[in-house]
PDB file of C-alpha atoms in Angstrom:
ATOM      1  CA  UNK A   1      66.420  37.411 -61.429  1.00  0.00           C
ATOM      2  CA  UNK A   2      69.111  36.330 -59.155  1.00  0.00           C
ATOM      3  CA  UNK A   3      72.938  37.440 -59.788  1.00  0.00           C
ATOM      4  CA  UNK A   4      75.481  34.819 -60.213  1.00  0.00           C
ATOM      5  CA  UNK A   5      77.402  34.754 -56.917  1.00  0.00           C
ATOM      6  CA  UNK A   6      80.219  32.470 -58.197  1.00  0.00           C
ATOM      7  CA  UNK A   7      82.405  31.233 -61.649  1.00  0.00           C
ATOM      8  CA  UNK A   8      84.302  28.363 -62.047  1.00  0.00           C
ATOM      9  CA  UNK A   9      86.710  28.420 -64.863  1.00  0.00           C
ATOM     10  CA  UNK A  10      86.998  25.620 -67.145  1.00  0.00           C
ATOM     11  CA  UNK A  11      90.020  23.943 -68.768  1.00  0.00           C
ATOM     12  CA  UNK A  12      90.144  21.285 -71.768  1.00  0.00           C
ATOM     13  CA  UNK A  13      93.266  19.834 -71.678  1.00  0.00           C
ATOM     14  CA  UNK A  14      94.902  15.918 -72.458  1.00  0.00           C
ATOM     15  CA  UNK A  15      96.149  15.329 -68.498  1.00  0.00           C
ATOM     16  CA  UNK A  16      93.650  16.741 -66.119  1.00  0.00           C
ATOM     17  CA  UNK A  17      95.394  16.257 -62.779  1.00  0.00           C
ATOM     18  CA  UNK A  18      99.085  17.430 -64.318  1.00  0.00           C
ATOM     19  CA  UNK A  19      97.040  21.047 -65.454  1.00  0.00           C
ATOM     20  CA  UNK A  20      96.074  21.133 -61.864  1.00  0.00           C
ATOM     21  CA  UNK A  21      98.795  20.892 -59.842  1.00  0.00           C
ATOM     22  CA  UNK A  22     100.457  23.243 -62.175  1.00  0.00           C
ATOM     23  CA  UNK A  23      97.947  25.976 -62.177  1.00  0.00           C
ATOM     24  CA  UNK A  24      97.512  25.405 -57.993  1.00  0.00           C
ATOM     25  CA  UNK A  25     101.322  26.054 -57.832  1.00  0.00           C
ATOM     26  CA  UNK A  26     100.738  29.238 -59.707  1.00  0.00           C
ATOM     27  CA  UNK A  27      97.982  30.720 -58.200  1.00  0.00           C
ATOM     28  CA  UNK A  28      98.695  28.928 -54.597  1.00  0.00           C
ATOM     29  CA  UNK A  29      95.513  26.835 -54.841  1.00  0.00           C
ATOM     30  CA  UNK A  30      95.214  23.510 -53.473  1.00  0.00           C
ATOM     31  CA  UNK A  31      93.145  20.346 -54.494  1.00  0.00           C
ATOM     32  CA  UNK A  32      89.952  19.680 -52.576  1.00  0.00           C
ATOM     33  CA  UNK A  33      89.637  16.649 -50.241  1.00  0.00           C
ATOM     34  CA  UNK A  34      88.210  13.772 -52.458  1.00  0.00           C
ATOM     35  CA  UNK A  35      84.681  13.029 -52.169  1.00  0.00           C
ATOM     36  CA  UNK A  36      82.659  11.285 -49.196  1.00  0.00           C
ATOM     37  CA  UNK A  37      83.505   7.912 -48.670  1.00  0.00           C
ATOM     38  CA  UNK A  38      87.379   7.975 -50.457  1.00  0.00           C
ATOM     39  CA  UNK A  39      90.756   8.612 -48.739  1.00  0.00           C
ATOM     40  CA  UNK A  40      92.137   9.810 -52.119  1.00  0.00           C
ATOM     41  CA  UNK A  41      91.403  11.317 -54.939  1.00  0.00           C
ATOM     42  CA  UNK A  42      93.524   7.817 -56.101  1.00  0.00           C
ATOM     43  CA  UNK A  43      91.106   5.640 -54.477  1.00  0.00           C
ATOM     44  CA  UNK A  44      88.153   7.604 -56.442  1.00  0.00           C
ATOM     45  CA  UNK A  45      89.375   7.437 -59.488  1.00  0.00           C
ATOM     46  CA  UNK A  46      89.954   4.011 -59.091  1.00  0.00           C
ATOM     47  CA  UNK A  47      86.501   3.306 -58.263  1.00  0.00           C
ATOM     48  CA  UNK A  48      85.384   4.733 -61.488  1.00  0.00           C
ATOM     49  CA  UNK A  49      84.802   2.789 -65.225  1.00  0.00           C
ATOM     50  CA  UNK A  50      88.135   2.699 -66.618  1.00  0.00           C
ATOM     51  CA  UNK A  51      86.798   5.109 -69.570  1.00  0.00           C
ATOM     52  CA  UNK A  52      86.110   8.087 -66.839  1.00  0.00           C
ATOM     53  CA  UNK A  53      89.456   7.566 -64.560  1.00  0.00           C
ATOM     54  CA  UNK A  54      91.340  10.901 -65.003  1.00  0.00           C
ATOM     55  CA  UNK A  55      88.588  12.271 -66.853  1.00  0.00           C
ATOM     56  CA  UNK A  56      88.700  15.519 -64.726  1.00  0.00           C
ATOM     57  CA  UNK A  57      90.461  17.178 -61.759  1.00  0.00           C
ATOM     58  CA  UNK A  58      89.785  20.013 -59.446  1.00  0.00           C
ATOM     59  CA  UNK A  59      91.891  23.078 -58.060  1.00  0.00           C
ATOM     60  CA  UNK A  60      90.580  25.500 -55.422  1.00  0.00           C
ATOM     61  CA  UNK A  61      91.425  28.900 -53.776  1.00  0.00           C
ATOM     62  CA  UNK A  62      91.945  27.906 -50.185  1.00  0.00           C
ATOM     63  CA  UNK A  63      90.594  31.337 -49.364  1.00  0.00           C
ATOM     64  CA  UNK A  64      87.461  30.677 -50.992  1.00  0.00           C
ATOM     65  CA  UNK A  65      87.528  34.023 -53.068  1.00  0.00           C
ATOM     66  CA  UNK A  66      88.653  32.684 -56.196  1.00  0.00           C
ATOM     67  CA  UNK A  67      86.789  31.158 -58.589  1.00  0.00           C
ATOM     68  CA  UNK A  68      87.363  26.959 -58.754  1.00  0.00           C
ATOM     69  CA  UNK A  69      89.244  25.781 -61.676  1.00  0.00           C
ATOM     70  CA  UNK A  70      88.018  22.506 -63.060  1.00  0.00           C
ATOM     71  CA  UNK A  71      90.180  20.284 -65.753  1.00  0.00           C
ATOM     72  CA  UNK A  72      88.306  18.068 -67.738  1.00  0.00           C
ATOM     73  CA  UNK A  73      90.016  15.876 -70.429  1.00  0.00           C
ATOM     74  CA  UNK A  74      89.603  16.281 -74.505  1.00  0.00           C
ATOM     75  CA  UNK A  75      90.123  14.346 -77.355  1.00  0.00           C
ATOM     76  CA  UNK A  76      91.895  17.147 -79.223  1.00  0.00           C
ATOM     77  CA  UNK A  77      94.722  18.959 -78.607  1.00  0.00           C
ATOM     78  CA  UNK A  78      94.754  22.805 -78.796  1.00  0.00           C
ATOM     79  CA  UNK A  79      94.931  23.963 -82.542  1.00  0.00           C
ATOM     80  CA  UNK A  80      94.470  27.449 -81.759  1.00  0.00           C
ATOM     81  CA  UNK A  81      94.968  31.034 -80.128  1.00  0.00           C
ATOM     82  CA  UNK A  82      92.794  30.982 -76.541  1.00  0.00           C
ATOM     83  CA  UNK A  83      89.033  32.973 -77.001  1.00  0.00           C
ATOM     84  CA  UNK A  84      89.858  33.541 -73.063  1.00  0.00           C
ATOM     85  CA  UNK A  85      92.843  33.380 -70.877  1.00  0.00           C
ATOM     86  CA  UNK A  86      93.836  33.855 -67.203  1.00  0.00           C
ATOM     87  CA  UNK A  87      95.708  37.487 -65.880  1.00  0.00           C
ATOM     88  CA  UNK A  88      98.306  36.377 -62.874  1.00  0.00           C
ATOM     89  CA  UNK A  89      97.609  39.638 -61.217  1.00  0.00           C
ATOM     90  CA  UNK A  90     101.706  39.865 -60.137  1.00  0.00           C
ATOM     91  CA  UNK A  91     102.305  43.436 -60.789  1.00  0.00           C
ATOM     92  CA  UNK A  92      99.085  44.902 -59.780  1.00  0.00           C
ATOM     93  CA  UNK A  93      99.937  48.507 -58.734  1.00  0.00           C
ATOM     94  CA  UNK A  94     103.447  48.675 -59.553  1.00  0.00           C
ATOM     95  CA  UNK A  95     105.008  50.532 -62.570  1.00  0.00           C
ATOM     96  CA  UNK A  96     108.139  50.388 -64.382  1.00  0.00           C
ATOM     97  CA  UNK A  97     111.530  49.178 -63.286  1.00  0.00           C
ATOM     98  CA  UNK A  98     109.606  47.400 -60.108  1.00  0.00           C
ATOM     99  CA  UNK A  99     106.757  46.131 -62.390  1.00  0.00           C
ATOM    100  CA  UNK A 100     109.280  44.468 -64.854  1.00  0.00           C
ATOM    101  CA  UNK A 101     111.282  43.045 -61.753  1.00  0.00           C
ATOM    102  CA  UNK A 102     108.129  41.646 -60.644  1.00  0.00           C
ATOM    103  CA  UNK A 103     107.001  40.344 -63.481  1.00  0.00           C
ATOM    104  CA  UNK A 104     110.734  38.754 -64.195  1.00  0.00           C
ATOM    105  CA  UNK A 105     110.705  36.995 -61.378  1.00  0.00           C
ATOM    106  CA  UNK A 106     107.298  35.466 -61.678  1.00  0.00           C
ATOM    107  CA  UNK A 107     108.075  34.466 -65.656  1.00  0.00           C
ATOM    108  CA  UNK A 108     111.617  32.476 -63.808  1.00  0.00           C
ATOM    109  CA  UNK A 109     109.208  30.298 -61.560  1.00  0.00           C
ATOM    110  CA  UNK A 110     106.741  29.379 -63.648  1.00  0.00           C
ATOM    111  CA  UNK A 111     108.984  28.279 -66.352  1.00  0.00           C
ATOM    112  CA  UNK A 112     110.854  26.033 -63.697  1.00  0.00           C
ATOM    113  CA  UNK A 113     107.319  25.011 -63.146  1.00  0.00           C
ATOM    114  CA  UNK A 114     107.099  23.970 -66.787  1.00  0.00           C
ATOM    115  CA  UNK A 115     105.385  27.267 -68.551  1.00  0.00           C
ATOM    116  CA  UNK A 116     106.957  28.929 -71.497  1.00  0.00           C
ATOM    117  CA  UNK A 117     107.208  32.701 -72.056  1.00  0.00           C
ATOM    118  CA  UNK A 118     106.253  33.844 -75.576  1.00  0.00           C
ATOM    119  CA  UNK A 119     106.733  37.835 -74.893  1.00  0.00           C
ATOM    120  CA  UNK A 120     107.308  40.731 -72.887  1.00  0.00           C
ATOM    121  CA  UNK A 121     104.980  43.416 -73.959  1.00  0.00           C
ATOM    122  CA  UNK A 122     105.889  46.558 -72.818  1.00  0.00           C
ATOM    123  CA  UNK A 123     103.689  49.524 -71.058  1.00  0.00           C
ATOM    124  CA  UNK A 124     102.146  52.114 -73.538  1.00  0.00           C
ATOM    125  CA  UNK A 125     100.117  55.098 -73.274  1.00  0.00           C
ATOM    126  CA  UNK A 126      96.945  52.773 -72.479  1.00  0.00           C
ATOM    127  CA  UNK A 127      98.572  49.383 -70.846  1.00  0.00           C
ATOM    128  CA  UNK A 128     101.223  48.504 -68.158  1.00  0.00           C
ATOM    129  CA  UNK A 129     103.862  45.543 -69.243  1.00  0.00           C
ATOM    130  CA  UNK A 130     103.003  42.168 -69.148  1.00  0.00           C
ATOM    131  CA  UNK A 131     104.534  38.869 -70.193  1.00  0.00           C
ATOM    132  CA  UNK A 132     102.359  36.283 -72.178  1.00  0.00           C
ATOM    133  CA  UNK A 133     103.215  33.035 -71.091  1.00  0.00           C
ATOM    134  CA  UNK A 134     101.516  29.475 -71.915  1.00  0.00           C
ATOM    135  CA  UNK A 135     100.819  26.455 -69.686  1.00  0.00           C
ATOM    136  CA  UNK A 136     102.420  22.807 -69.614  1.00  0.00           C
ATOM    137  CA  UNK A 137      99.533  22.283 -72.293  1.00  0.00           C
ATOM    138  CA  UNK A 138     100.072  25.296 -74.337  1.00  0.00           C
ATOM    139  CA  UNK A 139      97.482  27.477 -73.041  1.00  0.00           C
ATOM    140  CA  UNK A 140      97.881  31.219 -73.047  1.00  0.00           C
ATOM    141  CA  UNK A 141      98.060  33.405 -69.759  1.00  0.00           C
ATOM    142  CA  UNK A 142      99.723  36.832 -69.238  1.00  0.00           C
ATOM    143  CA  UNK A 143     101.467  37.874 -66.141  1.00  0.00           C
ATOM    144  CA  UNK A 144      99.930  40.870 -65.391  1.00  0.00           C
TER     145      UNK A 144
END
């Protein structure tokens, strides 16, 4: 049986193209050129039945490492507490004072980006600080 060699991680949300930009300014990914025959992803959606225009949206890691992050538009709102969420690996090897500092500064941009901070939880025995934050739709994420 063959492994999986890539993910792509899926958001339901109201405004697929607002999620986007938002989580590409996180995570410094960028939207993909729009498909053959369009100059923008304006023109494409255009093109579509008025039902599907801004149905869904696309982010990328320009690296190509990271899995692609698709948006697709819901009915519903969110009612409840994520079953998965993203880490924003900020802190990754740093402890304490630096850690906290890092993490700090990370929370004050993405809240002028829109994002709210719910909590800092601090290390433990088992877990380093983090701050759980949510999206411009409410979704969860921690700053890791």
């Amino acid at each position: 049986m063959p492994s999986v060699k890539q993910v792509q991680v899926t958001f339901d949300c109201a405004e697929p193209e607002r999620v986007a930009r938002f989580w590409c300014e996180v995570l410094g990914y960028v939207v993909p050129p729009p498909p053959n025959g369009f100059a923008t992803w304006d023109d494409f959606h255009r093109a579509l039945p008025p039902e599907e225009r801004g149905s869904w949206f696309l982010a990328q890691d320009p690296t190509g490492v990271g899995p692609r992050l698709y948006f697709q538009r819901v009915p519903e709102g969110k009612v409840a507490k994520n079953r998965v969420h993203l880490d924003v690996r900020v802190g990754t090897g740093l402890v304490g004072e630096e850690r906290l500092a890092t993490l700090e500064a990370e929370c004050a941009r993405l809240v002028a980006l829109g994002a709210v901070r719910e909590r800092l939880l601090l290390a433990d025995e088992d877990n380093e600080s983090c701050i759980v934050m949510q999206d411009i739709e409410g979704n969860e994420f921690c700053l890791d």
